[in-house]
């Protein structure tokens, strides 16, 4: 009792009417399958199956293929230094392959516990980012079709503290009014 796909069986096929190619057939649990290496989008047309004993069976079966490029995260520009409680300039993603599914921010470069940002634009606007009070890293998450997500390079927004206003401790002379041109010494 032999199965027609045992041994070195192969399937012949074309993609978009191109040259005929072959792929080995694998049989597992009563089902036969073939892996088409590096397919392109278009129509896959199966034409024949050749069994290990060189017997051939003509087939006419076709399927549409849609091949998505691999997701590429791209790069975010540009690093900035801002004062605390202010908003940075817009962040722009370039070089990505796929669509932005979200942005993420984190207080550490490893993004061990990132906070998702729901923007799906290639530009994360200053208004969307809001005011920052600590150094914060930002990156984009990109997905191409059915391929896995990819993350962009990250960018750091460094946040400098605002200067603390001095408190006047003493002034010399210690009077409330002085004559024009007279110097005053202040201690903070």
mmCIF file of C-alpha atoms in Angstrom:
data_model
loop_
_atom_site.group_PDB
_atom_site.id
_atom_site.type_symbol
_atom_site.label_atom_id
_atom_site.label_comp_id
_atom_site.label_asym_id
_atom_site.label_seq_id
_atom_site.Cartn_x
_atom_site.Cartn_y
_atom_site.Cartn_z
ATOM 1 C CA UNK A 1 0.000 0.000 0.000
ATOM 2 C CA UNK A 2 2.024 2.943 -1.294
ATOM 3 C CA UNK A 3 1.133 6.594 -1.259
ATOM 4 C CA UNK A 4 1.788 8.489 -4.513
ATOM 5 C CA UNK A 5 3.792 11.142 -2.638
ATOM 6 C CA UNK A 6 6.341 8.917 -0.887
ATOM 7 C CA UNK A 7 10.049 9.274 -1.588
ATOM 8 C CA UNK A 8 11.277 12.172 -3.693
ATOM 9 C CA UNK A 9 8.022 13.486 -5.121
ATOM 10 C CA UNK A 10 7.891 17.081 -6.354
ATOM 11 C CA UNK A 11 5.392 19.600 -7.630
ATOM 12 C CA UNK A 12 5.894 21.805 -10.699
ATOM 13 C CA UNK A 13 4.537 25.355 -10.615
ATOM 14 C CA UNK A 14 4.728 28.845 -12.066
ATOM 15 C CA UNK A 15 4.145 32.233 -10.488
ATOM 16 C CA UNK A 16 2.544 34.913 -12.676
ATOM 17 C CA UNK A 17 3.130 32.763 -15.768
ATOM 18 C CA UNK A 18 6.913 32.809 -15.312
ATOM 19 C CA UNK A 19 9.295 29.910 -15.810
ATOM 20 C CA UNK A 20 8.357 26.502 -14.422
ATOM 21 C CA UNK A 21 9.947 25.703 -11.069
ATOM 22 C CA UNK A 22 9.804 22.660 -8.806
ATOM 23 C CA UNK A 23 9.546 22.133 -5.057
ATOM 24 C CA UNK A 24 9.881 18.893 -3.049
ATOM 25 C CA UNK A 25 6.713 17.472 -1.551
ATOM 26 C CA UNK A 26 6.632 16.559 2.137
ATOM 27 C CA UNK A 27 4.071 14.061 3.434
ATOM 28 C CA UNK A 28 2.944 14.289 7.042
ATOM 29 C CA UNK A 29 -0.126 12.710 8.654
ATOM 30 C CA UNK A 30 -1.574 11.837 5.274
ATOM 31 C CA UNK A 31 -1.272 15.377 3.884
ATOM 32 C CA UNK A 32 1.170 16.545 1.262
ATOM 33 C CA UNK A 33 2.741 20.008 1.210
ATOM 34 C CA UNK A 34 5.440 21.885 -0.635
ATOM 35 C CA UNK A 35 7.359 24.993 0.379
ATOM 36 C CA UNK A 36 7.627 27.583 -2.373
ATOM 37 C CA UNK A 37 10.918 29.422 -1.808
ATOM 38 C CA UNK A 38 10.941 33.225 -2.120
ATOM 39 C CA UNK A 39 7.517 33.678 -3.697
ATOM 40 C CA UNK A 40 6.300 36.979 -5.103
ATOM 41 C CA UNK A 41 2.769 38.356 -5.104
ATOM 42 C CA UNK A 42 0.579 37.114 -7.924
ATOM 43 C CA UNK A 43 -0.953 33.844 -9.095
ATOM 44 C CA UNK A 44 0.570 30.493 -8.152
ATOM 45 C CA UNK A 45 -0.311 27.880 -10.796
ATOM 46 C CA UNK A 46 0.385 24.200 -10.018
ATOM 47 C CA UNK A 47 0.939 22.164 -13.212
ATOM 48 C CA UNK A 48 2.027 18.628 -12.336
ATOM 49 C CA UNK A 49 3.177 16.260 -9.616
ATOM 50 C CA UNK A 50 6.071 13.943 -10.308
ATOM 51 C CA UNK A 51 6.275 10.922 -8.005
ATOM 52 C CA UNK A 52 9.494 9.217 -6.916
ATOM 53 C CA UNK A 53 8.896 6.528 -9.575
ATOM 54 C CA UNK A 54 8.885 9.277 -12.271
ATOM 55 C CA UNK A 55 5.157 8.902 -12.856
ATOM 56 C CA UNK A 56 3.503 12.266 -13.479
ATOM 57 C CA UNK A 57 0.034 13.585 -12.835
ATOM 58 C CA UNK A 58 -1.113 16.780 -14.520
ATOM 59 C CA UNK A 59 -2.989 19.161 -12.230
ATOM 60 C CA UNK A 60 -4.603 22.520 -12.707
ATOM 61 C CA UNK A 61 -4.847 24.344 -9.468
ATOM 62 C CA UNK A 62 -4.154 27.980 -8.751
ATOM 63 C CA UNK A 63 -4.098 30.331 -5.805
ATOM 64 C CA UNK A 64 -3.525 34.034 -5.334
ATOM 65 C CA UNK A 65 -0.431 34.987 -3.367
ATOM 66 C CA UNK A 66 0.092 38.226 -1.518
ATOM 67 C CA UNK A 67 3.664 38.526 -0.244
ATOM 68 C CA UNK A 68 4.355 41.261 2.284
ATOM 69 C CA UNK A 69 7.858 42.682 2.674
ATOM 70 C CA UNK A 70 9.580 42.065 6.008
ATOM 71 C CA UNK A 71 8.865 44.790 8.595
ATOM 72 C CA UNK A 72 11.722 47.278 9.086
ATOM 73 C CA UNK A 73 11.546 49.690 12.034
ATOM 74 C CA UNK A 74 13.487 52.595 10.520
ATOM 75 C CA UNK A 75 15.065 55.464 12.454
ATOM 76 C CA UNK A 76 13.629 58.271 14.604
ATOM 77 C CA UNK A 77 15.117 61.763 14.517
ATOM 78 C CA UNK A 78 16.333 63.678 16.330
ATOM 79 C CA UNK A 79 17.681 63.633 19.910
ATOM 80 C CA UNK A 80 16.843 66.796 21.827
ATOM 81 C CA UNK A 81 17.538 68.541 25.102
ATOM 82 C CA UNK A 82 14.647 70.490 26.624
ATOM 83 C CA UNK A 83 13.791 72.161 29.925
ATOM 84 C CA UNK A 84 11.579 70.344 32.390
ATOM 85 C CA UNK A 85 7.837 70.648 31.924
ATOM 86 C CA UNK A 86 8.159 71.607 28.246
ATOM 87 C CA UNK A 87 7.403 69.639 25.094
ATOM 88 C CA UNK A 88 10.056 68.564 22.554
ATOM 89 C CA UNK A 89 9.876 69.221 18.816
ATOM 90 C CA UNK A 90 8.099 66.651 16.616
ATOM 91 C CA UNK A 91 9.793 63.249 16.208
ATOM 92 C CA UNK A 92 9.974 61.879 12.661
ATOM 93 C CA UNK A 93 10.338 58.255 11.545
ATOM 94 C CA UNK A 94 12.130 57.461 8.274
ATOM 95 C CA UNK A 95 13.395 54.378 6.463
ATOM 96 C CA UNK A 96 10.630 52.117 7.764
ATOM 97 C CA UNK A 97 8.958 49.322 5.803
ATOM 98 C CA UNK A 98 5.360 48.859 6.893
ATOM 99 C CA UNK A 99 2.863 50.941 8.813
ATOM 100 C CA UNK A 100 3.330 52.534 12.215
ATOM 101 C CA UNK A 101 1.095 50.604 14.631
ATOM 102 C CA UNK A 102 2.075 52.666 17.694
ATOM 103 C CA UNK A 103 4.833 54.666 19.320
ATOM 104 C CA UNK A 104 6.390 53.776 22.657
ATOM 105 C CA UNK A 105 8.168 55.758 25.350
ATOM 106 C CA UNK A 106 10.346 54.591 28.222
ATOM 107 C CA UNK A 107 12.557 56.011 30.951
ATOM 108 C CA UNK A 108 15.260 53.434 30.081
ATOM 109 C CA UNK A 109 16.988 52.586 26.807
ATOM 110 C CA UNK A 110 16.089 48.885 27.089
ATOM 111 C CA UNK A 111 12.344 49.651 26.937
ATOM 112 C CA UNK A 112 11.834 47.018 29.647
ATOM 113 C CA UNK A 113 8.402 48.485 30.507
ATOM 114 C CA UNK A 114 7.432 50.741 27.600
ATOM 115 C CA UNK A 115 4.369 52.950 27.674
ATOM 116 C CA UNK A 116 2.376 52.700 24.410
ATOM 117 C CA UNK A 117 1.389 55.868 22.551
ATOM 118 C CA UNK A 118 -1.569 55.357 20.219
ATOM 119 C CA UNK A 119 -0.342 57.531 17.325
ATOM 120 C CA UNK A 120 -0.045 55.680 13.984
ATOM 121 C CA UNK A 121 1.569 58.540 12.076
ATOM 122 C CA UNK A 122 5.212 58.564 10.950
ATOM 123 C CA UNK A 123 5.483 61.888 12.804
ATOM 124 C CA UNK A 124 4.904 61.970 16.551
ATOM 125 C CA UNK A 125 3.895 65.565 17.180
ATOM 126 C CA UNK A 126 5.003 67.734 20.063
ATOM 127 C CA UNK A 127 1.369 68.131 21.098
ATOM 128 C CA UNK A 128 0.938 64.342 21.196
ATOM 129 C CA UNK A 129 4.123 63.919 23.279
ATOM 130 C CA UNK A 130 3.169 66.609 25.787
ATOM 131 C CA UNK A 131 5.365 68.103 28.487
ATOM 132 C CA UNK A 132 8.185 65.969 29.904
ATOM 133 C CA UNK A 133 9.753 66.092 33.368
ATOM 134 C CA UNK A 134 12.353 63.282 33.055
ATOM 135 C CA UNK A 135 14.717 61.970 30.365
ATOM 136 C CA UNK A 136 12.552 59.875 28.019
ATOM 137 C CA UNK A 137 13.289 57.503 25.122
ATOM 138 C CA UNK A 138 10.905 57.217 22.162
ATOM 139 C CA UNK A 139 10.621 54.634 19.372
ATOM 140 C CA UNK A 140 8.082 53.541 16.756
ATOM 141 C CA UNK A 141 6.654 50.040 16.236
ATOM 142 C CA UNK A 142 6.116 49.103 12.572
ATOM 143 C CA UNK A 143 4.283 46.166 10.968
ATOM 144 C CA UNK A 144 4.220 45.133 7.313
ATOM 145 C CA UNK A 145 1.115 43.100 6.447
ATOM 146 C CA UNK A 146 1.189 39.722 8.204
ATOM 147 C CA UNK A 147 4.889 39.970 9.102
ATOM 148 C CA UNK A 148 6.114 40.382 12.687
ATOM 149 C CA UNK A 149 6.421 43.833 14.221
ATOM 150 C CA UNK A 150 9.770 45.644 14.145
ATOM 151 C CA UNK A 151 10.934 48.511 16.335
ATOM 152 C CA UNK A 152 12.753 51.590 15.134
ATOM 153 C CA UNK A 153 15.939 52.920 16.630
ATOM 154 C CA UNK A 154 15.187 54.956 19.730
ATOM 155 C CA UNK A 155 15.808 58.623 20.382
ATOM 156 C CA UNK A 156 16.481 60.251 23.744
ATOM 157 C CA UNK A 157 14.857 63.484 24.852
ATOM 158 C CA UNK A 158 17.023 64.802 27.703
ATOM 159 C CA UNK A 159 15.221 66.978 30.247
ATOM 160 C CA UNK A 160 17.176 69.658 32.105
ATOM 161 C CA UNK A 161 15.811 70.974 35.411
ATOM 162 C CA UNK A 162 14.616 74.565 35.605
ATOM 163 C CA UNK A 163 16.921 76.787 37.659
ATOM 164 C CA UNK A 164 15.718 77.424 41.180
ATOM 165 C CA UNK A 165 14.990 81.071 41.861
ATOM 166 C CA UNK A 166 17.226 82.556 44.562
ATOM 167 C CA UNK A 167 15.918 83.861 47.858
ATOM 168 C CA UNK A 168 17.334 87.184 48.990
ATOM 169 C CA UNK A 169 18.928 86.658 52.380
ATOM 170 C CA UNK A 170 20.454 90.104 53.054
ATOM 171 C CA UNK A 171 21.159 93.356 51.295
ATOM 172 C CA UNK A 172 23.625 96.069 52.142
ATOM 173 C CA UNK A 173 22.810 98.787 52.936
ATOM 174 C CA UNK A 174 19.797 97.349 54.724
ATOM 175 C CA UNK A 175 17.424 100.208 53.914
ATOM 176 C CA UNK A 176 14.344 100.398 51.759
ATOM 177 C CA UNK A 177 15.457 103.385 49.686
ATOM 178 C CA UNK A 178 18.819 104.479 48.348
ATOM 179 C CA UNK A 179 20.051 107.340 46.216
ATOM 180 C CA UNK A 180 20.496 106.833 42.490
ATOM 181 C CA UNK A 181 24.037 105.668 41.697
ATOM 182 C CA UNK A 182 24.541 104.028 45.091
ATOM 183 C CA UNK A 183 25.522 100.352 44.912
ATOM 184 C CA UNK A 184 23.649 97.550 46.609
ATOM 185 C CA UNK A 185 25.134 94.243 47.682
ATOM 186 C CA UNK A 186 22.791 91.226 47.877
ATOM 187 C CA UNK A 187 23.394 87.802 49.406
ATOM 188 C CA UNK A 188 21.402 84.811 48.169
#
